[in-house]
Amino acid sequence: MKILSLFPAFFSVLSSGSQNLDSIIASKLEDLATIQAQYPTEKVYLTLDKELFSTLDNIWFTAYAFDAQTHQPGVESRVLYVELVDQEGVITERVIKIENGTGHGNLPIPDNLKSGWYRVRAYTNFMRNFPQELFFRKDVQVVNVREENIVAKIQAPYEPEIKLSVEGGQLVQNLVNQVVAVGPSSIKTAKLLENDNDAIYTVHFSHGVGKFPLIPESGKKYTLVVDNEEEVSLPEIKERGTVLTVRQNDQNVFISVQGSSPVSGFLVGHNRGNVFIVSKAKKDEEFIFTTIAKSELSDGLQEFIYFDQDGAIENRRIFFVESDRRHTKLDLSLSKMEYGTRSEADVLLEMKGKKSPAGVFSISVQDMAQPSTTPQNLKNYLLLSSDLNSINDGMLRYYNTNQDNNQVLNNFLISSSLSRMPELSVELEDKGLTFSHELGFSVRGKTTKYYNRKKPVRASLDLTFLENPLFKETVQSNKEGYFEFGPLDIAHELTAVLQASFPASAAARNKINNDRIRIELIERDVPAILPFSKLIEDPSGEEISRFIEKSKIIHKVDSAFDFSNMIMLDPVEIASGPKPFEKPNYRQGQLYFKPDHQVIMDSLPNLNTALSIYDVFRRTPGLQVIGAYPNETVLIRGRNRFNESEEPLVLLDNNIVDFDALLSLAIQDIHHIDLLLGTKAVIYGSRGGNGVIAVHSRRGQGRKDWERVGIVNFIHPGYHENDPFPMPDYRDRSLSFAKPDRRTTLFWNPQVELIKKQETEISFYTSDDKGQFQVKVEGMTSTGDIISKTAYFHVK
């Protein structure tokens, strides 16, 4: 929805008034449209297979990416970072490719991780332009079964401070103000005292939130005393001002602004920046009152802002509204409601509805004894918590249950604020965006003089991948030495070779022919980690104890039946011979022991007159240089080659490089040159079919990792290659039945595509555990309909 397209409708509802106020209203609406146009944002959500983990587990996840304003699936970014972190840094990371708004993978949990609270977070590079509160964050508990007293370690009690907030933001004397108190869930009641005397009101709390009305009087002091005798003073009382109140029933939302004197400003209502109402105060009236049908509102958080006559924000209130307008429904059924142990179970899924598009869903089957740490799901995250600065577990517990509970949720929201909308009263400055949309991977770095890192140089850089010889990309570094390759679509781990050379013109070479190039790769900087402030309620000690005991059993079973470290060896005959390191010119990592020809540089005559590596090759027996500078070609004499125009493979200290990479290598740095022909060259694959020239530097002698001139080899991890979720197939009778099956997650499929009127069947096997199990399906359609469905069955 375009903001600018709504402007004519806005102005049609403005009542008659001063031209100055109308211009201020137009300016604020333009600011809001500018925010939407210049600062688009993205949302990310992860569905996890479960919520409590042991160090034996993987965290399996499905990622969903949305446009933050329209909530339509799909974003411009294609790269998603998923991390398991603690307060000190990143523990495990996965880089996921986003396709059609979804992706999936798994985060392994190290077996030496200490029991405690950890955080799963996910974000795109573009999301880093905005507050980190907008990253997806989910705190999870991990237990290490090798530790003692685990429950005490992971159940760190969190007692938030009591916070008092006034609806609309101001406490105005002689007007009816609605005050909300949010604190620990253990609070049941509190007393409101006037001037430290007897209580004038008893406040009742539910899940840590209580609300009470108050008409403050001038000169009086009001204090809230909770049942633990903690005292909290109310906000400052203003003599004059306005009070903003929002209420709802089944069909409508009612908004009122009442002032201690006639109001003279205007009210703006928007949903994720999409303005749906502008109402201007009428002359000499002390209130603004308006009604909006819920059917006209988008689901989610609505923000109402009252501006005074000068355009300054005086009140603001966020309010949650949701209507059941989904056109898509999901039928979820099981073939039976009861199964035996190690039995095959079938789940049937079908999309229904008049406008049912295709959808992508995650499906998990869990033991109901598995503790749940939070009621968060895809729907309440997208519509509620993803837009807030902070979230309280009580908000999610009251989400979308009934009208009364929605009112409790909106009481919570009085103390909350939006994190995605900047202050409209502040003049916008287009400072630009630091982080771009990543359409693929980038390789960034800087080129400097070899002996002076502070001196940048311009250079030409070639990037190749050994596993893909057809790929080659060239870029130029700028005058500051910075360069960037990308976007690169790297599907899996590849070995990269990055080579730098000076500009090709003779004048440029003569000017800097004694300089060398150093390549410094710039690693991706990881965003700082926000302090952990666990706002969710811990599972009970009993629930965690059951999970720990089961995890210990699984650990014992896996240890007893783990044959992965046992290797059966065939008989071998060991022959004595010279050790590789006994050969005088053997280097660490060298794939061959004896070359066909070897030239020691110190044995060549008149070496000090050599101007380039090609002059050395001309004096090397077995090599032939054809052509003149700058079009020289090197061939190995007498070899059988696939193609007369192809040069041999070149190695520099056992790393594959191009001939151009040798141009920046000082002649005096070369120790010896090896030539490989025929079968000895085949060890390097088809690229060695034309022979191999292996150049070994003096710097490489006896050193494993010296900084090479003008070349960098590195492993690029690419996108995470998803591991298969392990599931037994008890139809295979060769499968050992001796090993106990105590899985906590029976089935996980991160991406199941469902199509209208097409039934999809999912099959899995139960474990040896008995009790109640839950099938949970969660996902979204291509049009943005969010669907969450659960079903239950028993194992006897």
XYZ file of N, CA, C and O in Angstrom, residues 64-67 69-74 100-102 272 298-299 322-323 325-329 351 355-361 378-380 382-383 399 778-788:
192
model
N 11.461 -17.585 7.989
C 10.509 -16.854 7.152
C 10.945 -15.397 7.109
O 11.295 -14.822 8.141
N 10.915 -14.801 5.936
C 11.313 -13.395 5.764
C 10.161 -12.630 5.125
O 9.548 -13.096 4.154
N 9.872 -11.439 5.691
C 8.714 -10.657 5.264
C 9.117 -9.206 5.010
O 10.060 -8.688 5.629
N 8.359 -8.548 4.163
C 8.400 -7.098 4.104
C 7.722 -6.579 5.375
O 6.589 -6.945 5.675
N 6.449 -3.817 6.269
C 5.304 -2.913 6.166
C 4.061 -3.615 5.636
O 2.947 -3.381 6.106
N 4.236 -4.488 4.640
C 3.076 -5.147 4.040
C 2.837 -6.544 4.607
O 1.756 -7.100 4.417
N 3.838 -7.104 5.274
C 3.796 -8.475 5.783
C 3.618 -9.500 4.669
O 3.178 -10.633 4.913
N 4.001 -9.133 3.454
C 4.008 -10.090 2.364
C 5.301 -10.899 2.415
O 6.369 -10.365 2.716
N 5.236 -12.202 2.136
C 6.456 -13.014 2.183
C 7.424 -12.624 1.085
O 7.028 -12.250 -0.017
N 8.705 -12.703 1.402
C 9.733 -12.370 0.438
C 10.329 -11.004 0.694
O 9.603 -10.053 0.983
N 12.140 -17.250 -2.101
C 10.689 -17.095 -1.991
C 10.255 -16.877 -0.545
O 9.203 -17.357 -0.110
N 11.088 -16.160 0.209
C 10.723 -15.782 1.568
C 10.989 -16.838 2.624
O 10.645 -16.626 3.788
N 11.614 -17.967 2.271
C 11.864 -19.011 3.268
C 13.271 -19.595 3.110
O 13.916 -19.453 2.073
N 1.700 0.124 10.887
C 2.993 -0.084 10.220
C 3.274 0.997 9.186
O 3.793 0.747 8.106
N -6.023 -3.118 9.290
C -5.148 -4.268 9.100
C -4.861 -4.888 10.461
O -4.776 -4.187 11.471
N -4.705 -6.200 10.490
C -4.412 -6.879 11.744
C -3.065 -6.431 12.292
O -2.129 -6.146 11.554
N -7.224 -7.523 15.938
C -7.148 -8.638 15.004
C -8.550 -9.103 14.662
O -9.412 -9.234 15.531
N -8.783 -9.321 13.382
C -10.062 -9.852 12.925
C -9.798 -11.141 12.162
O -8.699 -11.351 11.632
N -10.099 -12.680 9.147
C -10.426 -12.479 7.730
C -9.648 -13.426 6.825
O -9.512 -13.198 5.633
N -9.141 -14.476 7.385
C -8.353 -15.392 6.562
C -9.239 -16.117 5.556
O -10.331 -16.565 5.872
N -8.724 -16.219 4.337
C -9.443 -16.952 3.297
C -8.950 -18.392 3.183
O -9.520 -19.182 2.457
N -7.879 -18.694 3.895
C -7.258 -20.013 3.780
C -7.413 -20.781 5.091
O -7.210 -20.224 6.160
N -7.755 -22.030 4.989
C -7.845 -22.895 6.161
C -7.055 -24.165 5.892
O -6.877 -24.582 4.745
N -5.105 -27.910 2.165
C -5.467 -26.490 2.153
C -6.885 -26.358 1.605
O -7.225 -26.953 0.579
N -10.004 -18.864 -1.642
C -8.815 -18.223 -2.213
C -7.559 -18.829 -1.580
O -6.732 -18.122 -1.026
N -7.445 -20.121 -1.686
C -6.329 -20.800 -1.021
C -5.130 -20.902 -1.961
O -5.125 -21.724 -2.876
N -4.108 -20.069 -1.751
C -2.896 -20.186 -2.564
C -1.971 -21.250 -1.981
O -2.254 -21.849 -0.944
N -0.866 -21.483 -2.654
C 0.126 -22.424 -2.133
C 0.778 -21.835 -0.896
O 0.780 -20.621 -0.678
N 1.335 -22.700 -0.062
C 1.993 -22.240 1.151
C 3.151 -23.140 1.523
O 3.230 -24.293 1.088
N 4.068 -22.606 2.318
C 5.220 -23.357 2.802
C 5.110 -23.461 4.318
O 4.939 -22.443 5.004
N 5.234 -24.686 4.867
C 4.980 -24.922 6.279
C 6.071 -25.812 6.871
O 6.680 -26.630 6.185
N 4.619 -17.887 15.009
C 4.811 -17.042 13.827
C 3.805 -15.899 13.783
O 4.153 -14.750 13.485
N 2.568 -16.185 14.134
C 1.526 -15.172 14.010
C 1.683 -14.062 15.025
O 1.672 -12.873 14.676
N 1.826 -14.412 16.318
C 1.910 -13.335 17.305
C 3.246 -12.597 17.219
O 3.357 -11.451 17.644
N 4.771 -11.895 14.250
C 4.643 -11.000 13.105
C 3.730 -9.822 13.414
O 4.046 -8.675 13.086
N 2.598 -10.093 14.065
C 1.610 -9.042 14.295
C 1.854 -8.239 15.567
O 1.361 -7.129 15.692
N -2.681 -13.310 24.055
C -2.861 -13.009 22.636
C -3.977 -13.849 22.028
O -3.988 -15.077 22.137
N 3.054 -25.054 11.089
C 3.109 -23.599 11.127
C 3.745 -23.088 9.845
O 4.725 -23.650 9.358
N 3.152 -22.024 9.298
C 3.719 -21.453 8.085
C 2.823 -20.385 7.507
O 1.962 -19.819 8.190
N 3.020 -20.098 6.230
C 2.279 -19.011 5.611
C 2.073 -19.294 4.130
O 2.812 -20.063 3.512
N 1.047 -18.656 3.582
C 0.759 -18.789 2.160
C 1.498 -17.710 1.384
O 2.063 -16.774 1.955
N 1.466 -17.817 0.074
C 2.154 -16.848 -0.776
C 1.517 -15.465 -0.707
O 2.140 -14.476 -1.076
N 0.278 -15.378 -0.204
C -0.391 -14.084 -0.068
C -0.278 -13.516 1.341
O -0.852 -12.480 1.642
N 0.432 -14.209 2.237
C 0.666 -13.671 3.572
C -0.258 -14.171 4.650
O -0.174 -13.722 5.791
N -1.154 -15.116 4.343
C -2.000 -15.694 5.387
C -1.140 -16.579 6.293
O -0.438 -17.477 5.809
N -1.209 -16.328 7.599
C -0.427 -17.094 8.561
C -1.310 -18.189 9.146
O -2.429 -17.925 9.593
N -0.812 -19.407 9.141
C -1.599 -20.546 9.600
C -0.797 -21.334 10.625
O 0.382 -21.629 10.424
N -1.431 -21.632 11.746
C -0.828 -22.468 12.777
C -1.875 -23.485 13.224
O -2.994 -23.105 13.575
